[in-house]
CSV table of C-alpha atoms in Angstrom, one decimal:
chain,number,residue,atom,x,y,z
A,274,MET,CA,-96.2,87.7,114.9
A,275,PRO,CA,-94.5,84.4,116.0
A,276,GLU,CA,-94.5,81.6,113.4
A,277,PRO,CA,-96.7,78.7,114.6
A,278,SER,CA,-93.8,76.2,113.9
A,279,GLN,CA,-92.0,77.9,116.9
A,280,SER,CA,-94.8,77.0,119.4
A,281,PRO,CA,-96.8,73.9,120.1
A,282,TRP,CA,-99.6,75.2,117.7
A,283,GLN,CA,-99.7,73.5,114.5
A,284,TRP,CA,-102.0,73.9,111.4
A,285,ASN,CA,-104.5,71.2,110.7
A,286,PRO,CA,-105.6,71.4,106.9
A,287,VAL,CA,-108.8,69.5,107.5
A,288,SER,CA,-110.3,71.5,110.3
A,289,HIS,CA,-108.7,74.9,108.8
A,290,ARG,CA,-107.7,75.6,112.4
A,291,TYR,CA,-104.5,75.8,114.7
A,292,TYR,CA,-104.3,73.0,117.3
A,293,ASN,CA,-102.1,72.6,120.5
A,294,THR,CA,-100.0,69.5,120.0
A,295,ALA,CA,-99.6,69.1,123.6
A,296,THR,CA,-103.2,69.5,124.7
A,297,GLY,CA,-105.2,68.8,121.5
A,298,ARG,CA,-107.1,71.9,121.8
A,299,PHE,CA,-108.0,73.8,118.7
A,300,LEU,CA,-108.2,77.5,118.3
A,301,SER,CA,-111.9,78.9,117.3
A,302,ASN,CA,-112.6,81.3,114.6
A,303,LYS,CA,-113.4,84.0,117.3
A,304,GLN,CA,-110.0,83.2,118.7
A,305,MET,CA,-108.3,83.6,115.5
A,306,VAL,CA,-110.0,87.0,114.8
A,307,GLY,CA,-108.8,88.2,118.3
A,308,LEU,CA,-105.3,87.3,117.3
A,309,ARG,CA,-105.6,89.2,114.1
A,310,ASP,CA,-107.1,92.3,115.9
A,311,GLN,CA,-104.4,92.1,118.8
A,312,PHE,CA,-101.7,92.0,116.1
A,313,THR,CA,-103.1,95.0,114.4
A,314,THR,CA,-103.6,97.0,117.6
A,315,ALA,CA,-99.7,96.2,118.1
A,316,GLN,CA,-98.9,97.6,114.9
A,317,GLN,CA,-100.8,100.7,115.2
A,318,ALA,CA,-98.6,101.5,118.1
A,319,GLY,CA,-95.7,101.3,115.9
A,320,MET,CA,-97.3,103.9,113.6
A,321,ARG,CA,-97.9,106.1,116.6
A,322,THR,CA,-94.3,105.9,117.4
A,323,LEU,CA,-93.2,106.8,113.9
A,324,ALA,CA,-95.5,109.9,114.0
A,325,SER,CA,-94.2,111.0,117.2
A,326,ARG,CA,-90.5,110.7,116.2
A,327,LEU,CA,-91.4,112.5,113.0
A,328,ALA,CA,-93.1,115.3,114.8
A,329,GLY,CA,-90.1,115.5,117.2
A,330,GLY,CA,-87.6,116.0,114.4
A,331,ASN,CA,-85.9,112.6,115.1
A,332,ILE,CA,-86.4,111.3,111.5
A,333,THR,CA,-87.0,112.9,108.2
A,334,VAL,CA,-90.2,112.6,106.1
A,335,GLN,CA,-88.1,110.2,104.0
A,336,GLU,CA,-87.2,107.8,106.8
A,337,TRP,CA,-90.7,108.1,108.3
A,338,THR,CA,-92.1,106.9,104.8
A,339,LEU,CA,-89.7,103.9,104.8
A,340,GLY,CA,-90.8,103.2,108.3
A,341,VAL,CA,-94.6,103.3,107.6
A,342,ARG,CA,-93.9,101.2,104.5
A,343,GLN,CA,-92.1,98.4,106.5
A,344,GLN,CA,-95.2,98.3,109.0
A,345,ILE,CA,-97.5,98.1,106.2
A,346,LYS,CA,-95.6,95.2,104.6
A,347,SER,CA,-95.0,93.3,107.7
A,348,THR,CA,-98.7,93.6,108.7
A,349,PHE,CA,-100.1,92.4,105.6
A,350,ILE,CA,-97.6,89.4,105.4
A,351,ASP,CA,-98.1,88.2,108.9
A,352,GLU,CA,-102.0,88.6,108.9
A,353,TYR,CA,-102.1,86.6,105.5
A,354,ILE,CA,-99.8,83.9,106.9
A,355,LEU,CA,-101.8,83.6,110.1
A,356,ALA,CA,-104.8,82.7,108.0
A,357,ARG,CA,-102.9,80.6,105.4
A,358,GLY,CA,-101.9,78.1,108.1
A,359,GLY,CA,-98.2,79.1,108.4
A,360,ARG,CA,-95.3,80.2,106.3
A,361,ASN,CA,-94.7,76.6,105.1
A,362,ASN,CA,-98.2,76.7,103.4
A,363,MET,CA,-97.1,79.9,101.2
A,364,THR,CA,-96.7,79.5,97.5
A,365,GLN,CA,-95.4,82.1,95.0
A,366,ALA,CA,-98.9,83.0,94.2
A,367,ASP,CA,-99.6,83.9,97.8
A,368,TRP,CA,-96.6,86.0,97.9
A,369,GLY,CA,-97.8,87.6,94.6
A,370,ARG,CA,-101.2,88.3,96.1
A,371,ILE,CA,-99.6,90.0,99.1
A,372,GLY,CA,-97.3,92.0,96.9
A,373,SER,CA,-100.3,93.3,95.0
A,374,MET,CA,-102.2,94.5,97.9
A,375,VAL,CA,-99.2,96.1,99.6
A,376,LYS,CA,-98.3,97.9,96.4
A,377,LYS,CA,-101.7,99.4,96.4
A,378,GLN,CA,-101.3,100.7,100.0
A,379,TYR,CA,-97.9,102.1,98.8
A,380,GLU,CA,-99.8,104.1,96.3
A,381,TYR,CA,-102.1,105.6,98.8
A,382,GLN,CA,-99.3,106.1,101.3
A,383,ALA,CA,-97.4,108.2,98.6
A,384,LYS,CA,-100.1,110.6,98.2
A,385,PHE,CA,-100.4,110.7,102.2
A,386,ALA,CA,-96.3,111.4,102.4
A,387,ALA,CA,-96.8,114.3,100.0
A,388,GLU,CA,-99.3,115.9,102.4
A,389,VAL,CA,-97.1,115.3,105.5
A,390,ALA,CA,-93.9,116.9,103.7
A,391,ALA,CA,-96.2,119.9,103.0
A,392,GLY,CA,-96.8,120.4,106.5
A,393,ASN,CA,-100.5,120.0,106.2
A,394,LEU,CA,-101.1,117.7,109.0
A,395,THR,CA,-100.7,117.4,112.8
A,396,GLU,CA,-99.0,114.4,114.8
A,397,PRO,CA,-102.4,113.2,115.8
A,398,GLN,CA,-103.6,113.3,112.3
A,399,ILE,CA,-100.5,111.6,110.8
A,400,ALA,CA,-100.8,108.8,113.6
A,401,MET,CA,-104.4,108.3,112.9
A,402,ARG,CA,-104.1,108.1,109.0
A,403,SER,CA,-100.9,105.9,109.4
A,404,SER,CA,-102.9,103.4,111.5
A,405,MET,CA,-105.6,103.0,108.7
A,406,TYR,CA,-103.0,101.3,106.7
A,407,VAL,CA,-102.3,98.7,109.1
A,408,ASN,CA,-106.1,98.3,109.8
A,409,SER,CA,-106.4,97.5,106.0
A,410,ALA,CA,-104.4,94.4,106.4
A,411,THR,CA,-107.6,92.7,107.8
A,412,GLN,CA,-108.3,92.0,104.2
A,413,ALA,CA,-104.9,89.9,103.9
A,414,TYR,CA,-106.1,87.7,106.7
A,415,GLU,CA,-109.5,87.3,104.8
A,416,VAL,CA,-107.9,86.6,101.5
A,417,GLY,CA,-105.4,84.1,103.0
A,418,LYS,CA,-108.6,82.3,104.6
A,419,GLN,CA,-110.5,82.0,101.4
A,420,ILE,CA,-107.2,80.8,99.5
A,421,GLU,CA,-106.4,78.3,102.3
A,422,ARG,CA,-109.9,76.8,101.7
A,423,GLY,CA,-109.5,76.5,98.0
A,424,MET,CA,-112.4,78.7,97.6
A,425,PRO,CA,-113.3,81.2,94.6
A,426,ALA,CA,-112.9,84.7,95.3
A,427,LEU,CA,-115.3,86.5,97.5
A,428,PRO,CA,-117.4,89.5,96.6
A,429,GLN,CA,-115.3,91.8,98.8
A,430,TYR,CA,-113.3,91.6,102.1
A,431,PRO,CA,-113.4,93.2,105.4
A,432,GLY,CA,-111.0,96.2,105.4
A,433,ASP,CA,-110.6,96.3,101.6
A,434,GLY,CA,-112.2,99.9,101.6
A,435,ASN,CA,-115.5,98.9,99.9
A,436,THR,CA,-117.7,99.6,103.0
A,437,ARG,CA,-118.2,103.3,104.6
A,438,CYS,CA,-115.9,102.2,107.5
A,439,HIS,CA,-113.0,101.6,105.0
A,440,SER,CA,-110.0,100.0,106.4
A,441,ASN,CA,-111.5,100.2,110.0
A,442,CYS,CA,-113.8,97.3,109.3
A,443,GLN,CA,-114.0,94.8,112.2
A,444,CYS,CA,-116.1,92.1,110.4
A,445,THR,CA,-115.1,88.6,109.3
A,446,TRP,CA,-116.1,85.9,106.9
A,447,GLU,CA,-117.3,82.7,108.7
A,448,ILE,CA,-116.8,79.8,106.4
A,449,GLU,CA,-118.5,76.5,106.4
A,450,GLU,CA,-117.9,73.5,104.0
A,451,THR,CA,-120.0,70.6,102.8
A,452,ASP,CA,-119.4,68.1,100.2
A,453,THR,CA,-120.9,70.1,97.4
A,454,GLU,CA,-120.4,73.7,98.7
A,455,TRP,CA,-118.9,76.5,100.7
A,456,LEU,CA,-121.0,78.7,102.8
A,457,ALA,CA,-119.6,82.1,103.6
A,458,THR,CA,-121.4,84.4,106.2
A,459,TRP,CA,-120.4,88.0,106.6
A,460,SER,CA,-120.1,88.1,110.4
A,461,LEU,CA,-120.3,91.3,112.5
A,462,HIS,CA,-117.5,91.3,115.1
A,463,GLU,CA,-117.8,92.8,118.6
A,464,ALA,CA,-117.6,96.6,117.4
A,465,GLU,CA,-119.7,99.4,116.0
A,466,HIS,CA,-120.5,98.7,112.4
A,467,CYS,CA,-121.4,100.8,109.4
A,468,GLU,CA,-124.6,100.7,107.5
A,469,ASP,CA,-122.8,98.8,104.6
A,470,CYS,CA,-121.6,96.1,107.0
A,471,VAL,CA,-124.9,95.5,108.6
A,472,GLU,CA,-126.4,95.3,105.0
A,473,LEU,CA,-123.8,92.7,103.9
A,474,SER,CA,-124.5,90.6,107.1
A,475,GLY,CA,-127.8,90.3,106.0
A,476,ARG,CA,-127.0,89.9,102.1
A,477,TYR,CA,-124.4,86.9,102.8
A,478,ASN,CA,-126.1,85.0,105.4
A,479,PRO,CA,-124.7,82.8,103.9
A,480,LEU,CA,-123.5,83.2,100.6
A,481,ARG,CA,-123.5,79.8,98.8
A,482,LEU,CA,-120.6,79.0,96.5
A,483,PRO,CA,-120.6,75.6,94.7
A,484,LYS,CA,-117.7,73.5,94.4
């Protein structure tokens, strides 16, 4: 994902949005979520390519594992940075948070790789399950958004696996801010949603967090 500093788009820390320095136009939250999802879709294609190369005997399971882990790492980093307002806003604490999230995905992927090595999965199954790891990077985007606003931790995040749709969650937190509190709304994106997400959209509508 290109760095905002390489384009006319810059981060405005007051509005918590990117704006075009040439036109003054701001990106809406809906557009930001669209960028998040477009990037995830592109990374899914990379996972399918790796599965195809593995099935065709062009790479070993070990090489496939390294490729999958690189896809996971880059997706988590780029989605977090997108929400955080760019690489220049990143701190050591931010990199630590990303590292913790990626490490957890590596642990899951190690068990997955063992199944692949045992020959228990077809190419479509490998591609589908691999894609779930990049889908889970949605949580990195949502955590980065929360951190950028200086908020306390939210109860859970889209894509963190705590809903029935697991990493396939297409929801997002909509954040509003007043002088005394943050108002966080669990927003249903344009997709099919599991019962958990529908329930969360009613429970956190909004969630009020005092400053």
